[in-house]
Tab-separated table of C-alpha atoms in Angstrom:
chain	number	residue	atom	x	y	z
A	22	UNK	CA	108.410	64.405	108.630
A	23	UNK	CA	106.817	61.045	109.181
A	24	UNK	CA	108.591	58.756	111.563
A	25	UNK	CA	108.712	54.999	111.408
A	26	UNK	CA	105.269	53.558	110.859
A	27	UNK	CA	104.230	50.020	111.683
A	28	UNK	CA	101.029	48.164	111.030
A	29	UNK	CA	98.949	46.810	112.524
A	30	UNK	CA	99.314	48.183	116.047
A	31	UNK	CA	97.625	45.219	117.686
A	32	UNK	CA	96.975	41.708	116.504
A	33	UNK	CA	95.478	38.570	118.013
A	34	UNK	CA	96.248	35.244	116.356
A	35	UNK	CA	95.657	31.595	117.137
A	36	UNK	CA	98.445	29.074	117.637
A	37	UNK	CA	99.608	27.624	114.331
A	38	UNK	CA	98.534	30.619	112.273
A	39	UNK	CA	100.792	32.876	110.257
A	40	UNK	CA	101.239	36.627	110.662
A	41	UNK	CA	102.732	39.441	108.579
A	42	UNK	CA	103.867	42.682	110.157
A	43	UNK	CA	104.712	45.775	108.131
A	44	UNK	CA	107.094	48.668	108.561
A	45	UNK	CA	107.814	51.867	106.647
A	46	UNK	CA	111.108	53.542	107.582
A	47	UNK	CA	111.857	57.226	107.886
A	48	UNK	CA	112.159	58.841	104.483
A	49	UNK	CA	115.742	58.556	103.274
A	50	UNK	CA	116.596	55.674	105.588
A	51	UNK	CA	117.677	52.521	103.809
A	52	UNK	CA	118.122	50.119	106.717
A	53	UNK	CA	115.347	48.398	108.614
A	54	UNK	CA	115.793	46.110	111.589
A	55	UNK	CA	113.269	44.011	113.467
A	56	UNK	CA	113.264	43.343	117.196
A	57	UNK	CA	111.113	41.267	119.532
A	58	UNK	CA	110.435	42.536	123.035
A	59	UNK	CA	108.779	40.313	125.595
A	60	UNK	CA	107.444	41.790	128.809
A	61	UNK	CA	110.157	42.791	131.257
A	62	UNK	CA	113.040	42.318	128.816
A	63	UNK	CA	114.978	44.469	126.420
A	64	UNK	CA	114.344	44.122	122.678
A	65	UNK	CA	116.011	41.150	120.974
A	66	UNK	CA	117.402	41.469	117.457
A	67	UNK	CA	115.655	39.408	114.779
A	68	UNK	CA	116.748	40.736	111.353
A	69	UNK	CA	118.493	43.614	109.674
A	70	UNK	CA	117.980	44.603	106.031
A	71	UNK	CA	119.858	47.154	103.994
A	72	UNK	CA	119.265	47.903	100.340
A	73	UNK	CA	116.907	44.906	100.139
A	74	UNK	CA	119.566	42.470	101.355
A	75	UNK	CA	119.637	40.648	104.667
A	76	UNK	CA	122.623	41.951	106.626
A	77	UNK	CA	122.060	40.182	109.925
A	78	UNK	CA	119.961	37.544	111.595
A	79	UNK	CA	119.441	36.957	115.286
A	80	UNK	CA	118.942	33.716	117.135
A	81	UNK	CA	115.372	33.041	116.025
A	82	UNK	CA	113.918	29.911	114.392
A	83	UNK	CA	113.304	29.601	110.673
A	84	UNK	CA	109.626	30.304	111.304
A	85	UNK	CA	110.691	33.927	111.265
A	86	UNK	CA	111.436	35.528	107.912
A	87	UNK	CA	111.562	39.021	106.510
A	88	UNK	CA	112.118	40.984	103.369
A	89	UNK	CA	112.689	44.540	102.263
A	90	UNK	CA	111.104	46.141	99.244
A	91	UNK	CA	112.534	48.594	96.694
A	92	UNK	CA	110.901	51.489	98.578
A	93	UNK	CA	112.780	50.291	101.718
A	94	UNK	CA	109.634	49.227	103.537
A	95	UNK	CA	109.795	45.816	105.147
A	96	UNK	CA	107.684	42.879	106.222
A	97	UNK	CA	108.270	40.398	109.024
A	98	UNK	CA	106.555	37.026	108.683
A	99	UNK	CA	106.108	34.494	111.426
A	100	UNK	CA	104.744	31.040	110.601
A	101	UNK	CA	103.274	28.368	112.846
A	102	UNK	CA	102.737	30.779	115.717
A	103	UNK	CA	103.466	29.639	119.251
A	104	UNK	CA	102.200	31.114	122.496
A	105	UNK	CA	105.767	32.241	123.167
A	106	UNK	CA	105.699	34.469	120.098
A	107	UNK	CA	103.420	36.844	121.967
A	108	UNK	CA	105.431	40.051	122.230
A	109	UNK	CA	105.885	43.613	121.049
A	110	UNK	CA	107.492	43.584	117.615
A	111	UNK	CA	109.542	46.647	116.874
A	112	UNK	CA	110.853	48.007	113.619
A	113	UNK	CA	113.921	50.269	113.707
A	114	UNK	CA	114.950	52.620	110.906
A	115	UNK	CA	118.518	53.788	110.229
A	116	UNK	CA	120.139	55.685	107.376
A	117	UNK	CA	122.499	52.738	106.807
A	118	UNK	CA	124.047	49.871	108.742
A	119	UNK	CA	126.801	50.344	111.265
A	120	UNK	CA	126.927	52.605	114.260
A	121	UNK	CA	124.304	55.133	113.326
A	122	UNK	CA	121.288	55.937	115.442
A	123	UNK	CA	118.180	53.790	115.094
A	124	UNK	CA	114.645	55.053	115.546
A	125	UNK	CA	111.768	52.804	116.459
A	126	UNK	CA	108.206	52.674	115.257
A	127	UNK	CA	105.299	52.359	117.676
A	128	UNK	CA	105.459	48.595	117.482
A	129	UNK	CA	102.978	45.824	116.823
A	130	UNK	CA	101.587	44.057	119.873
A	131	UNK	CA	101.062	40.413	118.893
A	132	UNK	CA	99.050	38.148	121.133
A	133	UNK	CA	98.928	34.434	120.328
A	134	UNK	CA	96.080	32.519	121.964
B	28	UNK	CA	127.540	36.734	131.269
B	29	UNK	CA	124.998	38.907	129.505
B	30	UNK	CA	126.297	41.081	126.683
B	31	UNK	CA	124.740	44.239	128.148
B	32	UNK	CA	123.861	44.420	131.806
B	33	UNK	CA	121.705	46.859	133.700
B	34	UNK	CA	120.255	46.826	137.168
B	35	UNK	CA	116.535	46.272	136.651
B	36	UNK	CA	115.658	48.472	139.624
B	37	UNK	CA	113.334	50.060	140.363
B	38	UNK	CA	115.460	53.109	141.016
B	39	UNK	CA	113.461	55.599	143.037
B	40	UNK	CA	114.496	59.254	143.321
B	41	UNK	CA	112.678	62.333	144.618
B	42	UNK	CA	111.611	65.045	142.215
B	43	UNK	CA	114.464	67.454	141.516
B	44	UNK	CA	117.196	64.948	142.337
B	45	UNK	CA	119.808	63.446	140.022
B	46	UNK	CA	119.057	59.959	138.708
B	47	UNK	CA	122.072	57.848	137.812
B	48	UNK	CA	121.590	54.855	135.505
B	49	UNK	CA	124.404	52.444	134.759
B	50	UNK	CA	125.219	49.871	132.130
B	51	UNK	CA	128.136	47.524	131.447
B	52	UNK	CA	128.897	45.656	128.223
B	53	UNK	CA	131.086	42.702	127.397
B	54	UNK	CA	132.189	43.237	123.768
B	55	UNK	CA	135.281	45.448	123.624
B	56	UNK	CA	134.672	45.923	119.903
B	57	UNK	CA	131.469	47.857	120.571
B	58	UNK	CA	131.527	51.217	118.857
B	59	UNK	CA	128.254	53.006	119.510
B	60	UNK	CA	126.234	53.405	122.667
B	61	UNK	CA	122.657	54.539	123.105
B	62	UNK	CA	120.102	55.264	125.774
B	63	UNK	CA	116.440	54.747	125.018
B	64	UNK	CA	113.497	55.696	127.191
B	65	UNK	CA	110.441	53.462	127.128
B	66	UNK	CA	107.155	54.356	128.748
B	67	UNK	CA	104.885	51.495	129.734
B	68	UNK	CA	103.141	50.060	126.688
B	69	UNK	CA	105.074	52.264	124.265
B	70	UNK	CA	108.073	51.756	121.998
B	71	UNK	CA	111.654	52.837	122.852
B	72	UNK	CA	112.513	56.475	122.208
B	73	UNK	CA	116.146	57.451	121.553
B	74	UNK	CA	117.309	60.067	124.044
B	75	UNK	CA	121.119	59.941	123.883
B	76	UNK	CA	123.876	58.530	121.717
B	77	UNK	CA	127.587	58.531	122.553
B	78	UNK	CA	130.500	57.274	120.506
B	79	UNK	CA	133.711	58.358	122.255
B	80	UNK	CA	135.029	58.346	125.793
B	81	UNK	CA	133.896	61.134	128.047
B	82	UNK	CA	130.690	63.008	128.670
B	83	UNK	CA	127.974	64.181	126.324
B	84	UNK	CA	125.334	66.579	127.572
B	85	UNK	CA	121.905	67.299	126.105
B	86	UNK	CA	119.639	69.394	128.276
B	87	UNK	CA	119.034	67.596	131.558
B	88	UNK	CA	120.677	64.411	130.259
B	89	UNK	CA	124.362	63.513	130.386
B	90	UNK	CA	125.744	60.316	128.930
B	91	UNK	CA	129.137	59.074	130.096
B	92	UNK	CA	131.279	56.476	128.338
B	93	UNK	CA	134.371	54.685	129.600
B	94	UNK	CA	135.501	52.123	127.028
B	95	UNK	CA	138.405	50.892	129.159
B	96	UNK	CA	135.969	49.939	131.909
B	97	UNK	CA	133.250	48.935	129.390
B	98	UNK	CA	130.826	51.182	131.203
B	99	UNK	CA	128.116	53.588	130.079
B	100	UNK	CA	125.971	55.750	132.308
B	101	UNK	CA	123.119	58.208	132.014
B	102	UNK	CA	122.578	61.053	134.448
B	103	UNK	CA	119.240	62.833	134.583
B	104	UNK	CA	119.387	66.149	136.409
B	105	UNK	CA	116.383	67.811	138.043
B	106	UNK	CA	114.369	64.596	137.665
B	107	UNK	CA	110.679	65.078	136.963
B	108	UNK	CA	107.762	62.669	137.480
B	109	UNK	CA	107.476	62.587	133.669
B	110	UNK	CA	110.936	60.964	133.587
B	111	UNK	CA	109.439	57.859	135.232
B	112	UNK	CA	109.982	55.136	132.645
B	113	UNK	CA	112.246	52.220	131.774
B	114	UNK	CA	115.650	53.242	130.448
B	115	UNK	CA	117.280	50.857	128.005
B	116	UNK	CA	121.007	50.819	127.360
B	117	UNK	CA	121.931	49.605	123.869
B	118	UNK	CA	125.285	48.843	122.270
B	119	UNK	CA	126.236	48.479	118.604
B	120	UNK	CA	129.279	46.896	117.027
B	121	UNK	CA	130.151	47.280	113.396
B	122	UNK	CA	127.369	44.885	112.382
B	123	UNK	CA	124.701	47.437	113.089
B	124	UNK	CA	122.859	45.109	115.444
B	125	UNK	CA	121.630	46.762	118.623
B	126	UNK	CA	122.160	44.719	121.774
B	127	UNK	CA	119.970	45.844	124.647
B	128	UNK	CA	120.151	45.469	128.362
B	129	UNK	CA	116.988	44.467	130.189
B	130	UNK	CA	116.340	48.067	131.206
B	131	UNK	CA	116.235	49.984	134.487
B	132	UNK	CA	112.900	51.205	135.789
B	133	UNK	CA	113.099	54.743	137.137
B	134	UNK	CA	110.478	56.125	139.495
B	135	UNK	CA	110.529	59.852	140.228
B	136	UNK	CA	108.408	60.651	143.273
B	137	UNK	CA	106.805	64.104	143.638
């Protein structure tokens, strides 16, 4: 079975640009969450989606947005990129919300120059 | 106070020894507890989940949970050089949001 897939794996953008990251969850999983991990820190929660509805939002500026599609895949958009947005962006897949296990994709390494 | 705290390490153990990784959390409403392993440059990989007080064993790994003390630990028996990685403790409440500690770097020396 395919695991969580994210694209692209690496990305270099210029300050002020916009970026879209994509995630396909494990088949049968309906919840997708996004996390940002900067070097030396644990992942920080950005968004959670379940059944195409936003179920949680972390402490990130409005430049960050996301959506989930009918096939449960998801996109994370970041506008007006800052140098500080450089990080590993992780997508986590779960069957539903709540206390169930979450499985991560390989991540997208975003570098803002 | 951080919501989930781990000693960043590095924790260095000889091959074959037991590695003990610890984590404390602040939210008493937390319901689910996870350990992820993360190799350098890679994404976190789920290795253990625990939901009730006590011990849970899976191969060389044992997770321990004490909700009264708000404490979670991971024991790795017969540590191997391939176990060298960063171990992330994560906690979930009923919102489904994972809250991570900063991770403990484990070094297993041959």
